[in-house]
């Protein structure tokens, strides 16, 4: 079984968190579900380098992410693969970004996060984050 190592960003601006909706895909469990943006770690990349690259590619966001920004590690078994996701809290200097890869986005307070239909691995982060102040 394939084991994917990925990174995700909790993008925060003015007390709200950016929630990105995935486009329709082959994986029913994640298709059209909300997620924290990010992606796969390429060979030779650190986790923070991978997240910086993914945010730039998917959203034209240029953020510096430090290992001190690490928030949570998630392990989840999907039907055809296993995922380890490393999630970082990232404060944005402005709410501006370009929506390239996703079909929708929402800015929500932590307590509002459970209102959305999240990808299964991201639900672990929501369950912790919903009780915090950002």
Coordinates of N, CA and C in Angstrom, one line a residue:
X1 N 0.8 -1.2 0.0 CA 0.0 0.0 0.0 C 0.9 1.2 0.0
X2 N 0.5 2.2 -0.8 CA 1.2 3.5 -0.9 C 1.1 4.3 0.4
X3 N 2.3 4.8 0.8 CA 2.3 5.7 2.0 C 2.7 7.1 1.4
X4 N 1.8 8.1 1.5 CA 2.1 9.4 1.1 C 2.5 10.3 2.2
X5 N 3.5 11.1 2.1 CA 3.9 12.1 3.1 C 3.6 13.5 2.4
X6 N 2.7 14.2 3.1 CA 2.2 15.5 2.6 C 2.3 16.6 3.7
X7 N 2.2 17.8 3.3 CA 2.2 19.0 4.2 C 0.9 19.7 4.0
X8 N 0.4 20.4 5.0 CA -0.8 21.3 4.9 C -0.6 22.5 5.7
X9 N -1.3 23.6 5.3 CA -1.2 24.9 5.9 C -2.5 25.4 6.5
X10 N -2.5 25.7 7.8 CA -3.6 26.4 8.4 C -3.3 27.9 8.1
X11 N -3.9 28.5 7.1 CA -3.7 29.9 6.7 C -4.6 30.8 7.5
X12 N -4.0 31.7 8.3 CA -4.8 32.6 9.2 C -4.6 34.1 8.8
X13 N -5.7 34.8 8.8 CA -5.7 36.2 8.6 C -6.8 36.8 9.4
X14 N -6.6 37.7 10.3 CA -7.6 38.5 11.0 C -8.5 37.6 11.8
X15 N -8.0 36.5 12.5 CA -8.8 35.7 13.3 C -9.6 34.6 12.5
X16 N -9.4 34.5 11.2 CA -10.1 33.5 10.4 C -9.1 32.6 9.7
X17 N -9.6 31.4 9.4 CA -8.8 30.4 8.7 C -9.3 30.2 7.3
X18 N -8.4 30.0 6.4 CA -8.8 29.8 5.0 C -9.0 28.3 4.7
X19 N -10.2 28.0 4.3 CA -10.6 26.6 4.0 C -10.8 26.5 2.5
X20 N -10.1 25.6 1.9 CA -10.1 25.4 0.4 C -10.8 24.2 0.0
X21 N -11.7 24.3 -1.0 CA -12.5 23.1 -1.4 C -11.8 22.5 -2.7
X22 N -11.5 21.2 -2.5 CA -10.8 20.4 -3.6 C -11.8 20.3 -4.8
X23 N -11.2 20.2 -5.9 CA -12.0 19.9 -7.1 C -12.4 18.5 -7.2
X24 N -13.3 18.1 -8.1 CA -13.8 16.8 -8.2 C -12.6 15.9 -8.7
X25 N -12.4 14.8 -8.0 CA -11.3 13.9 -8.4 C -11.8 12.4 -8.3
X26 N -10.8 11.6 -8.5 CA -11.1 10.1 -8.5 C -11.3 9.6 -7.1
X27 N -10.7 10.2 -6.1 CA -10.8 9.7 -4.8 C -12.1 10.3 -4.1
X28 N -13.1 9.4 -4.0 CA -14.4 9.8 -3.5 C -14.3 10.4 -2.1
X29 N -13.4 10.0 -1.3 CA -13.2 10.4 0.1 C -12.8 11.9 0.2
X30 N -12.1 12.4 -0.8 CA -11.6 13.8 -0.8 C -12.2 14.6 -1.9
X31 N -12.9 14.1 -2.8 CA -13.4 14.8 -3.9 C -14.5 15.8 -3.4
X32 N -14.3 17.1 -3.8 CA -15.2 18.2 -3.4 C -15.3 18.4 -1.9
X33 N -14.3 18.0 -1.2 CA -14.2 18.2 0.2 C -13.3 19.4 0.5
X34 N -13.5 20.0 1.7 CA -12.6 21.1 2.1 C -11.3 20.5 2.7
X35 N -10.2 21.3 2.6 CA -8.9 20.9 3.1 C -8.1 22.1 3.5
X36 N -7.0 21.8 4.2 CA -6.0 22.8 4.4 C -5.0 22.7 3.3
X37 N -4.8 23.7 2.5 CA -4.0 23.6 1.3 C -2.6 23.1 1.6
X38 N -2.0 22.4 0.6 CA -0.7 21.9 0.7 C -0.5 20.8 -0.4
X39 N 0.3 19.8 -0.1 CA 0.6 18.7 -1.1 C 1.7 17.8 -0.7
X40 N 2.1 17.0 -1.7 CA 3.1 16.0 -1.4 C 4.5 16.7 -1.2
X41 N 5.3 16.0 -0.4 CA 6.7 16.4 -0.2 C 7.5 15.7 -1.3
X42 N 8.3 16.4 -2.1 CA 9.1 15.9 -3.1 C 10.4 15.4 -2.5
X43 N 11.0 14.4 -3.2 CA 12.3 13.9 -2.7 C 13.3 15.0 -2.6
X44 N 14.1 15.0 -1.4 CA 15.1 16.0 -1.2 C 14.6 17.3 -0.6
X45 N 13.2 17.5 -0.4 CA 12.7 18.7 0.2 C 12.5 18.5 1.7
X46 N 12.6 19.5 2.4 CA 12.2 19.5 3.8 C 10.7 19.7 3.8
X47 N 10.0 19.5 4.9 CA 8.6 19.7 5.0 C 8.2 21.2 4.8
X48 N 9.0 22.1 5.3 CA 8.7 23.5 5.2 C 8.9 24.0 3.7
X49 N 10.0 23.5 3.1 CA 10.2 23.8 1.7 C 9.1 23.3 0.8
X50 N 8.6 22.1 1.1 CA 7.5 21.5 0.3 C 6.2 22.4 0.4
X51 N 6.0 22.8 1.7 CA 4.8 23.6 1.9 C 4.9 25.0 1.2
X52 N 6.0 25.6 1.3 CA 6.3 26.9 0.6 C 6.1 26.7 -0.9
X53 N 6.6 25.7 -1.4 CA 6.5 25.4 -2.9 C 5.0 25.2 -3.3
X54 N 4.3 24.3 -2.5 CA 2.9 24.0 -2.8 C 2.0 25.3 -2.7
X55 N 2.2 26.1 -1.7 CA 1.4 27.3 -1.6 C 1.7 28.3 -2.8
X56 N 2.9 28.3 -3.2 CA 3.3 29.2 -4.3 C 2.6 28.7 -5.6
X57 N 2.7 27.3 -5.8 CA 2.2 26.7 -7.1 C 0.7 26.8 -7.1
X58 N 0.0 26.5 -6.0 CA -1.4 26.4 -6.0 C -2.2 27.7 -5.8
X59 N -1.5 28.7 -5.1 CA -2.2 29.9 -4.7 C -1.4 31.2 -4.9
X60 N -0.3 31.1 -5.5 CA 0.6 32.3 -5.6 C 0.9 33.0 -4.3
X61 N 1.0 32.2 -3.3 CA 1.3 32.7 -1.9 C 2.8 32.5 -1.7
X62 N 3.4 33.6 -1.2 CA 4.9 33.5 -1.0 C 5.1 33.8 0.5
X63 N 5.1 32.7 1.3 CA 5.2 32.7 2.7 C 6.5 32.0 3.1
X64 N 7.1 32.5 4.2 CA 8.2 31.8 4.8 C 7.7 31.0 6.0
X65 N 7.9 29.6 5.9 CA 7.4 28.7 6.9 C 8.5 28.2 7.7
X66 N 8.4 28.2 9.0 CA 9.5 27.8 9.8 C 9.1 26.5 10.5
X67 N 10.0 25.7 10.9 CA 9.7 24.5 11.7 C 9.0 24.8 13.0
X68 N 9.2 26.0 13.5 CA 8.5 26.4 14.8 C 7.0 26.6 14.5
X69 N 6.6 26.7 13.3 CA 5.2 26.9 12.9 C 4.4 25.5 12.9
X70 N 5.2 24.4 13.1 CA 4.5 23.1 13.1 C 3.4 23.0 14.1
X71 N 2.3 22.4 13.7 CA 1.1 22.4 14.5 C 0.7 20.9 14.9
X72 N 0.6 20.0 13.9 CA 0.1 18.7 14.2 C 0.6 17.7 13.1
X73 N 0.8 16.5 13.5 CA 1.0 15.4 12.6 C -0.2 14.5 12.6
X74 N -0.7 14.1 11.4 CA -1.9 13.3 11.2 C -1.5 12.1 10.4
X75 N -2.1 11.0 10.9 CA -2.0 9.7 10.2 C -3.4 9.2 9.8
X76 N -3.6 8.9 8.6 CA -5.0 8.4 8.2 C -4.9 7.4 7.1
X77 N -5.7 6.4 7.2 CA -5.8 5.3 6.2 C -7.0 5.6 5.3
X78 N -6.7 5.8 4.0 CA -7.7 5.9 3.0 C -7.9 4.5 2.4
X79 N -8.8 4.3 1.5 CA -9.1 3.0 0.9 C -7.9 2.4 0.2
X80 N -7.1 3.3 -0.5 CA -6.0 2.8 -1.4 C -4.7 3.3 -1.0
X81 N -4.6 4.1 0.1 CA -3.3 4.6 0.5 C -3.3 5.1 1.9
X82 N -2.1 5.2 2.5 CA -2.0 5.7 3.9 C -1.3 7.1 3.8
X83 N -1.8 8.0 4.6 CA -1.2 9.4 4.5 C -0.6 9.8 5.9
X84 N 0.5 10.4 5.8 CA 1.1 11.2 7.0 C 1.1 12.6 6.6
X85 N 0.4 13.5 7.3 CA 0.3 14.9 7.0 C 0.9 15.7 8.1
X86 N 1.8 16.6 7.7 CA 2.4 17.5 8.6 C 1.8 18.9 8.4
X87 N 1.2 19.4 9.5 CA 0.4 20.6 9.3 C 1.1 21.8 10.1
X88 N 1.1 23.0 9.4 CA 1.8 24.1 10.0 C 0.8 25.3 10.1
X89 N 0.9 26.1 11.1 CA 0.1 27.3 11.3 C 0.8 28.4 10.6
X90 N 0.2 29.1 9.7 CA 0.8 30.2 8.9 C 0.0 31.5 9.0
X91 N 0.5 32.5 9.4 CA -0.2 33.8 9.4 C 0.1 34.6 8.2
X92 N -1.0 35.0 7.5 CA -0.8 35.7 6.2 C -0.8 37.2 6.5
X93 N 0.1 37.9 5.7 CA 0.1 39.4 5.9 C -1.1 40.1 5.3
X94 N -1.8 39.4 4.4 CA -3.0 40.0 3.8 C -3.9 38.8 3.4
X95 N -5.2 38.9 3.1 CA -6.0 37.8 2.7 C -5.9 37.5 1.2
X96 N -5.0 38.2 0.5 CA -4.9 38.0 -1.0 C -4.2 36.7 -1.4
X97 N -4.8 36.0 -2.3 CA -4.2 34.8 -2.9 C -4.9 34.6 -4.2
X98 N -4.4 33.7 -5.1 CA -5.0 33.3 -6.3 C -5.5 31.9 -6.2
X99 N -6.8 31.7 -6.4 CA -7.4 30.3 -6.4 C -7.2 29.6 -7.7
X100 N -6.2 28.8 -7.7 CA -5.8 28.1 -9.0 C -6.3 26.6 -9.0
X101 N -6.1 25.9 -7.9 CA -6.3 24.5 -7.9 C -7.7 24.1 -7.3
X102 N -8.3 25.0 -6.6 CA -9.5 24.7 -5.8 C -10.7 25.3 -6.4
X103 N -11.9 24.8 -6.1 CA -13.2 25.3 -6.7 C -13.9 26.3 -5.8
X104 N -13.5 26.4 -4.5 CA -14.2 27.3 -3.6 C -13.2 27.5 -2.5
X105 N -13.5 28.6 -1.7 CA -12.8 28.9 -0.5 C -13.7 29.6 0.5
X106 N -13.4 29.5 1.8 CA -14.2 30.2 2.8 C -13.2 30.6 3.9
X107 N -13.4 31.8 4.4 CA -12.7 32.3 5.6 C -13.6 32.1 6.8
X108 N -13.2 31.2 7.7 CA -14.1 30.9 8.9 C -13.3 31.0 10.2
X109 N -14.0 31.3 11.3 CA -13.4 31.3 12.6 C -13.2 29.8 13.0
X110 N -12.3 29.6 13.9 CA -12.1 28.2 14.3 C -13.4 27.5 14.7
X111 N -14.3 28.1 15.4 CA -15.5 27.4 15.9 C -16.5 27.1 14.7
X112 N -16.3 27.8 13.6 CA -17.2 27.5 12.4 C -16.7 26.4 11.5
X113 N -15.4 26.0 11.7 CA -14.8 24.9 10.9 C -15.6 23.7 10.7
X114 N -16.3 23.1 11.8 CA -17.0 21.9 11.7 C -18.2 22.0 10.8
X115 N -18.6 23.2 10.4 CA -19.8 23.4 9.5 C -19.5 22.8 8.1
X116 N -18.2 22.7 7.7 CA -17.9 22.3 6.3 C -17.7 20.8 6.3
X117 N -17.8 20.2 5.0 CA -17.5 18.8 4.8 C -16.0 18.7 4.5
X118 N -15.2 18.2 5.4 CA -13.8 18.2 5.3 C -13.3 16.8 4.8
X119 N -12.1 16.8 4.1 CA -11.5 15.6 3.7 C -11.1 14.8 5.0
X120 N -11.2 13.5 5.0 CA -11.0 12.8 6.3 C -9.8 13.1 7.1
X121 N -8.6 13.2 6.4 CA -7.4 13.5 7.2 C -7.4 14.9 7.8
X122 N -8.1 15.8 7.2 CA -8.1 17.2 7.7 C -9.1 17.3 8.9
X123 N -10.0 16.3 9.0 CA -10.9 16.4 10.2 C -10.2 16.3 11.5
X124 N -9.1 15.6 11.6 CA -8.3 15.5 12.8 C -7.8 16.9 13.2
X125 N -7.4 17.7 12.3 CA -6.9 19.1 12.6 C -8.1 19.9 13.0
X126 N -9.2 19.8 12.3 CA -10.4 20.6 12.6 C -10.9 20.3 14.1
X127 N -10.8 19.0 14.5 CA -11.3 18.6 15.8 C -10.5 19.3 16.9
X128 N -9.2 19.6 16.6 CA -8.4 20.3 17.6 C -8.5 21.8 17.5
X129 N -8.4 22.3 16.3 CA -8.4 23.7 16.0 C -9.7 24.4 16.3
X130 N -10.8 23.8 16.3 CA -12.1 24.4 16.5 C -12.2 25.1 17.9
X131 N -11.4 24.6 18.8 CA -11.5 25.1 20.2 C -10.5 26.2 20.5
X132 N -9.7 26.6 19.5 CA -8.6 27.6 19.7 C -9.0 29.0 19.2
X133 N -8.2 29.9 19.7 CA -8.3 31.3 19.1 C -7.0 31.5 18.3
X134 N -7.2 32.0 17.1 CA -6.1 32.2 16.2 C -5.8 33.7 15.9

